Coordinates of C-alpha atoms and ligand atoms in Angstrom, one line a residue:
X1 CA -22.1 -2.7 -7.9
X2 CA -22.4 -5.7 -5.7
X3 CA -20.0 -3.8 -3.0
X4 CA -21.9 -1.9 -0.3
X5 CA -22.7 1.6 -1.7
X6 CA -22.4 4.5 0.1
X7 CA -18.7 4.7 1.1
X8 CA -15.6 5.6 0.0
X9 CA -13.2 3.3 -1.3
X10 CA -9.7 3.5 -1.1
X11 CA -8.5 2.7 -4.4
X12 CA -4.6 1.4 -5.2
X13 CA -3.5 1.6 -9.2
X14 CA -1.0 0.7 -10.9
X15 CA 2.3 1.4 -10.2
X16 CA 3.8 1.2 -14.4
X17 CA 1.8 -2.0 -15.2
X18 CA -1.7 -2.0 -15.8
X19 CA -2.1 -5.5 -15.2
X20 CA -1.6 -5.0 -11.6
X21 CA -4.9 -3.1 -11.2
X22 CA -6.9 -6.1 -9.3
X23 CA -10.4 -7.4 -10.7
X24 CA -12.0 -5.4 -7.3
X25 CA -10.3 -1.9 -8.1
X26 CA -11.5 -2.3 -11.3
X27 CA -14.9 -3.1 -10.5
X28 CA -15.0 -0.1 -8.7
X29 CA -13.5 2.3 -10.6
X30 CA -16.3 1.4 -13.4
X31 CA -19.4 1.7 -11.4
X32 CA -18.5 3.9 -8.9
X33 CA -20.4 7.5 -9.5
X34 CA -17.5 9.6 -8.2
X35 CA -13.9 9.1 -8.5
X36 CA -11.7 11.7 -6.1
X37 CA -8.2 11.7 -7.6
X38 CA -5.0 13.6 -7.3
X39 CA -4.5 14.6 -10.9
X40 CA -7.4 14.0 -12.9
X41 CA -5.6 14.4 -15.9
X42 CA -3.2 12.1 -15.1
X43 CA -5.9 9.1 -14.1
X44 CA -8.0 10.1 -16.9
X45 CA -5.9 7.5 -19.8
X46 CA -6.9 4.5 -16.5
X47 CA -10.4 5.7 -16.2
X48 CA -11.0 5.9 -20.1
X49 CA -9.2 2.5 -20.7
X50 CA -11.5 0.5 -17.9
X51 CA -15.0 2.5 -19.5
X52 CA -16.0 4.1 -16.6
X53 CA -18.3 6.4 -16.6
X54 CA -17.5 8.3 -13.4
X55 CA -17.4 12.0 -12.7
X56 CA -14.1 13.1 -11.3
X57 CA -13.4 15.1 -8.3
X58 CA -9.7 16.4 -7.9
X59 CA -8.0 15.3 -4.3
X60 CA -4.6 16.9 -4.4
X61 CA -2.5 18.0 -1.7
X62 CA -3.1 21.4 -1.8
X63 CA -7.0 21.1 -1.5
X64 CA -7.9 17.7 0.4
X65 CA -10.0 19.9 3.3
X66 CA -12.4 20.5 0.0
X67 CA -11.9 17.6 -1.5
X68 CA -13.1 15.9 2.1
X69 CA -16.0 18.3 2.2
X70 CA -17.3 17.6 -1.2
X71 CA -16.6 13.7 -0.3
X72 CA -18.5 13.9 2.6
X73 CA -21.6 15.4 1.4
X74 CA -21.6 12.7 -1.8
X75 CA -21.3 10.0 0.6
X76 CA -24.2 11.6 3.0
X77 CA -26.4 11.5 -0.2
X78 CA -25.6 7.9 -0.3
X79 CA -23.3 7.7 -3.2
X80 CA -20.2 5.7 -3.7
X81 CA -17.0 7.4 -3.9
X82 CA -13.3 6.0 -5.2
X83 CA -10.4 7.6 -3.9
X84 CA -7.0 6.9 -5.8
X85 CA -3.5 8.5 -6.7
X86 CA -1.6 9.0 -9.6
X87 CA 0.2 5.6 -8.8
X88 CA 0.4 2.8 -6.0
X89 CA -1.7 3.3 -2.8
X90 CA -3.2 6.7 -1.6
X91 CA -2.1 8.2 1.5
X92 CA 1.4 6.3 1.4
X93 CA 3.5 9.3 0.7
X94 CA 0.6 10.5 -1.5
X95 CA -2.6 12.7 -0.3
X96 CA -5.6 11.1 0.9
X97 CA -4.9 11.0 4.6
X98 CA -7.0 13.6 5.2
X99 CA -9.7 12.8 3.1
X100 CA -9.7 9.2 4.9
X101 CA -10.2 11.2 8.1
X102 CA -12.3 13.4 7.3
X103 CA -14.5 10.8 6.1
X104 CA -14.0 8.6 9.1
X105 CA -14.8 11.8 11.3
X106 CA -18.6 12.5 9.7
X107 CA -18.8 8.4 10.7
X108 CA -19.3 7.4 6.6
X109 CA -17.7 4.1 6.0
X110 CA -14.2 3.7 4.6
X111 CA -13.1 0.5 2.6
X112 CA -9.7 0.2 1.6
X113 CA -8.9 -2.1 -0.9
X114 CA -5.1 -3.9 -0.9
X115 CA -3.2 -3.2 -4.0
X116 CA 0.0 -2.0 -5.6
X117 CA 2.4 -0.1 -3.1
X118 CA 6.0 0.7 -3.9
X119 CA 7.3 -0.2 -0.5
X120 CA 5.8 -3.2 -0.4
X121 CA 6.4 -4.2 -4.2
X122 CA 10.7 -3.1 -3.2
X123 CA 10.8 -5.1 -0.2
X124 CA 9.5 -8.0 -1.1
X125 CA 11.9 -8.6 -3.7
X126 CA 14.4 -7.2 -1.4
X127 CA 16.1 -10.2 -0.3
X128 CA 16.7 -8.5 2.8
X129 CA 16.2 -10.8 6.3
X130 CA 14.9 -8.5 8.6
X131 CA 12.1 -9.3 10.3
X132 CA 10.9 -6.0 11.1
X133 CA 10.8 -3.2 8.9
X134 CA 10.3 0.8 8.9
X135 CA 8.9 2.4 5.8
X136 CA 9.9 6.2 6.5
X137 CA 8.5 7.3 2.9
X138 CA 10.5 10.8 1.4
X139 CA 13.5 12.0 4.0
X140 CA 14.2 16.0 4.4
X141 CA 15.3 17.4 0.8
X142 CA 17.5 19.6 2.5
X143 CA 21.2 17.7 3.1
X144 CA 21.9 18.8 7.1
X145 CA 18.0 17.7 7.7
X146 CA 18.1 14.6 5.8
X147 CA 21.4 13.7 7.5
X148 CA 20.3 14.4 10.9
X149 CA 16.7 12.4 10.1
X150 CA 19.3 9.2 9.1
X151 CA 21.2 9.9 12.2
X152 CA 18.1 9.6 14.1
X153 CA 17.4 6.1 12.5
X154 CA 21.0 4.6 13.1
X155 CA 20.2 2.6 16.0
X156 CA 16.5 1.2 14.7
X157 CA 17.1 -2.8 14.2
X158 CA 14.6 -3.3 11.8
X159 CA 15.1 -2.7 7.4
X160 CA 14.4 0.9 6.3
X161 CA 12.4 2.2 3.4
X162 CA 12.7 4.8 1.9
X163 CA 11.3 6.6 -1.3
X164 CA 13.5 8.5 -3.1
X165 CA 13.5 11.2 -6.5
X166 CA 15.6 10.9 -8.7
X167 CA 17.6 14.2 -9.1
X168 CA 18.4 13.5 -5.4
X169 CA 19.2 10.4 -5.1
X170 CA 22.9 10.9 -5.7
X171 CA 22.8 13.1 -2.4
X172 CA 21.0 10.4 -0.6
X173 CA 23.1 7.5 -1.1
X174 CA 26.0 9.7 -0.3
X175 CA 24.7 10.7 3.2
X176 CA 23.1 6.8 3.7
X177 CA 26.8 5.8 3.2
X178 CA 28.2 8.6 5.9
X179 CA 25.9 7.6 8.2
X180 CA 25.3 3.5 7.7
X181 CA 28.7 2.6 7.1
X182 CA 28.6 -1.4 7.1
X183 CA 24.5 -2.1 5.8
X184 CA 23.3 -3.6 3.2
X185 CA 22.0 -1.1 0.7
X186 CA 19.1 -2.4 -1.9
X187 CA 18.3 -0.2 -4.9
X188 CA 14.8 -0.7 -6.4
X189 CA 14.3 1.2 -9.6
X190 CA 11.6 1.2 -12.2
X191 CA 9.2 -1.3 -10.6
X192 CA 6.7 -2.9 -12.5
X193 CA 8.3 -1.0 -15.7
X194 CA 10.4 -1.9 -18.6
X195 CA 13.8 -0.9 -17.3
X196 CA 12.7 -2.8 -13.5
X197 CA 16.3 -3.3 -11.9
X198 CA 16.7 -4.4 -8.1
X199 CA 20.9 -4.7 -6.8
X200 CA 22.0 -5.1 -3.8
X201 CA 25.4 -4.0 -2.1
X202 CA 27.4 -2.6 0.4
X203 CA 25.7 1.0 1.2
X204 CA 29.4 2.2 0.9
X205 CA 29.8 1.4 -2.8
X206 CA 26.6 2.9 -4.0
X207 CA 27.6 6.1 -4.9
X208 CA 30.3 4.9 -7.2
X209 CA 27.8 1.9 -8.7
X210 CA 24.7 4.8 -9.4
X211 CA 27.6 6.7 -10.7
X212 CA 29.4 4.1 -13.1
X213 CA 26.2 4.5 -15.4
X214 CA 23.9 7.5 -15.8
X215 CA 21.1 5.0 -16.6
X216 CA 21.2 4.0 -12.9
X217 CA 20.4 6.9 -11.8
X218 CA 17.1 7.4 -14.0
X219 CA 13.3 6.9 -12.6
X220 CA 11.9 6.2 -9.6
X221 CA 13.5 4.6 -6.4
X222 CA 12.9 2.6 -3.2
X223 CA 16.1 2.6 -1.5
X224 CA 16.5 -0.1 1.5
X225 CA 18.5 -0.5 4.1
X226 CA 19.7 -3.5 6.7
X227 CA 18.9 -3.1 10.1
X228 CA 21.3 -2.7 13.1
X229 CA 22.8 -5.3 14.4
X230 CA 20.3 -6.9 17.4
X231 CA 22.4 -6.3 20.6
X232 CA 22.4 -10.2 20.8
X233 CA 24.8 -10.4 18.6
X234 CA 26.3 -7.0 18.7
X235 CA 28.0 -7.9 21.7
X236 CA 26.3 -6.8 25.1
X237 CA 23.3 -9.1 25.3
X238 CA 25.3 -11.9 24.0
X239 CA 28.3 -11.2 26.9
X240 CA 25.4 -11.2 29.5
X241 CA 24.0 -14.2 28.3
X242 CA 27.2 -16.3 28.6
X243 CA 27.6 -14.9 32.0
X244 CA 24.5 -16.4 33.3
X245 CA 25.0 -19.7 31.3
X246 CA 28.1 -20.4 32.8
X247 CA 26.8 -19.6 36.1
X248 CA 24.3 -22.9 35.5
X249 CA 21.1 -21.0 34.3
X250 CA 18.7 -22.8 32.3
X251 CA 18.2 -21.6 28.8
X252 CA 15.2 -20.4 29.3
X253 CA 15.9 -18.4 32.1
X254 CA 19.5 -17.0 31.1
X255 CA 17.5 -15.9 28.2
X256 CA 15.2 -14.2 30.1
X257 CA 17.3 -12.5 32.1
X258 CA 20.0 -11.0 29.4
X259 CA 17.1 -9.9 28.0
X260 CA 15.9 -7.7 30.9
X261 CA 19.8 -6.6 31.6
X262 CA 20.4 -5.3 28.3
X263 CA 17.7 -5.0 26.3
X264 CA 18.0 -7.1 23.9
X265 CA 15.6 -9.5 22.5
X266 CA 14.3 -12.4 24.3
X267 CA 13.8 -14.8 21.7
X268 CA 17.0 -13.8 19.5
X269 CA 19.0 -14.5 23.0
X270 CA 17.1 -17.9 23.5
X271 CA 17.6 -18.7 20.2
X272 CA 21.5 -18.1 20.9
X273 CA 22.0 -20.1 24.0
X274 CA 20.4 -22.8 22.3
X275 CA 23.2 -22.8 19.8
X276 CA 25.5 -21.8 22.1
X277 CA 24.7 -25.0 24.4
X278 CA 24.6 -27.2 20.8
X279 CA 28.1 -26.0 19.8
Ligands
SAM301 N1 1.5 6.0 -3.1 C1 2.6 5.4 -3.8 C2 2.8 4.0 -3.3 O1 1.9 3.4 -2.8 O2 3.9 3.5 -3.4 C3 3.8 6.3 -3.6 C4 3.7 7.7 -4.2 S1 5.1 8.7 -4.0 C5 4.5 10.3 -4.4 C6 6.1 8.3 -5.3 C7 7.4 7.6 -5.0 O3 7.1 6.2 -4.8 C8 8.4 7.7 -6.0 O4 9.2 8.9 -5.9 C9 9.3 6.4 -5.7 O5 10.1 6.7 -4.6 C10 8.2 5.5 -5.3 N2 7.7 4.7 -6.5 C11 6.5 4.9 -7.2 N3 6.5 4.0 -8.2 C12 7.7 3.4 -8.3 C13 8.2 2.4 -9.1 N4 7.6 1.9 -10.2 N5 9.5 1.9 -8.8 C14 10.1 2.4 -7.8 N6 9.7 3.3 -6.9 C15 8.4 3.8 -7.2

């Protein structure tokens, strides 16, 4: 192997499309002596395919304390250990978390390797503007929960990810809808896979769109959602900006201080009383 031995490698696989498994992950995967994965069974087709020789260890979410121990003492014996998931990257909504910690704790060496993620793969083909975004994983599969965990999110100004099933994704949309109103819903289904589809719309026509064809409604899903309006242009920081400006402030300054008034951000209100000057 010409990677350093003795650690464990965090391993991301494919999430439908086996050509996304990079050169490195595959490298790995052959010559490492130990592979921990969630369901050995199910990585057992990828492990077969690539030729590697590796004995398995199972990681699941119900035993990662073991798993870590088992890790541990493999590592402390100076042999190199792969850690991956049944798809995408492990410990993104997926066990290995612990495991990582655990091996972190007992000072072994932890390399994580970049690679196929779901959240990543939605929101890059997104479309969406935000800069900022928060990938929130799985919400509450109980409807008050989930409602009140979207409630709690309103305000946040940055794109929201989410990971969805999808016998509840009906549900989901629905309560996205109460709660969102106005956003931009996207709708990532199937990525890397034969029936890939990626739509974007208001959040309050989703329900009827998943619903006008069963087929919609079939795999897996990253939902997405807009961002709240920046209070720049929501009104307050843009009213306290105008205020100063027309008092004689500098743009720089006026920015500056709208900012520290209301909150909002500096550069989004400099960026406005530029414009507002121009215009
Ligand atoms: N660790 C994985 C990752 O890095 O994306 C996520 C594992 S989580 C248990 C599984 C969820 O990821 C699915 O329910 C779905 O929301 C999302 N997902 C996984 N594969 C997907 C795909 N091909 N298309 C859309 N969403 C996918």
């Amino acid at each position: 192997m010409t990677e350093e031995s003795a650690a464990l490698y965090v391993v991301p696989t494919p999430l439908g499309n086996l050509a996304d498994l990079t050169r490195r992950a595959e490298e790995i995967l052959r010559t490492v002596p130990w592979v921990a994965a969630e369901d050995t069974r199910h990585s057992g087709p990828l492990l077969k395919q690539l030729g590697a020789q590796a004995r398995t260890i199972p990681a699941h979410q119900h035993n990662e304390h073991e798993a870590a121990a088992r890790i541990v003492e493999k590592l402390q014996a100076g042999e190199a250990v792969a850690l991956i998931s049944d798809a995408g990257t492990p410990g993104i909504s997926d066990p290995g978390a612990r495991i990582v910690a655990a091996v972190r704790a007992a000072g072994c060496k932890v390399i994580p390797l970049p690679g196929p993620c779901a959240a990543t793969t939605a929101l890059s083909g997104s479309g969406l503007l935000d800069e900022h975004f928060l990938f929130y994983g799985f919400l509450p599969s109980k409807g008050g929960q989930r409602r009140q965990a979207l409630e709690e999110l309103r305000e946040h100004e940055c794109a929201l990810v989410f990971y969805e099933a999808p016998h509840r994704v009906l549900e989901t949309v629905e309560d996205m809808a109460t709660v969102f109103g106005n956003r931009t819903l996207v709708i990532a289904r199937e990525l890397t896979k034969l029936f890939e589809s990626i739509h974007s719309l208001p959040v309050a026509e989703g329900l009827a769109w998943l619903k006008e064809d069963p087929n919609r409604q079939r795999g897996e899903f990253v939902l997405m959602l807009s961002g709240a309006p920046a209070n720049a242009e929501s009104g307050e920081g843009e009213r306290v900006l105008k205020l100063l400006l027309a008092e004689g402030l500098p743009v720089k300054q006026a920015a500056k201080l709208a900012s520290a008034i209301t909150g909002a951000a500096k550069n989004a209100l400099y960026d406005l009383a530029l414009a507002l000057k121009a215009g």
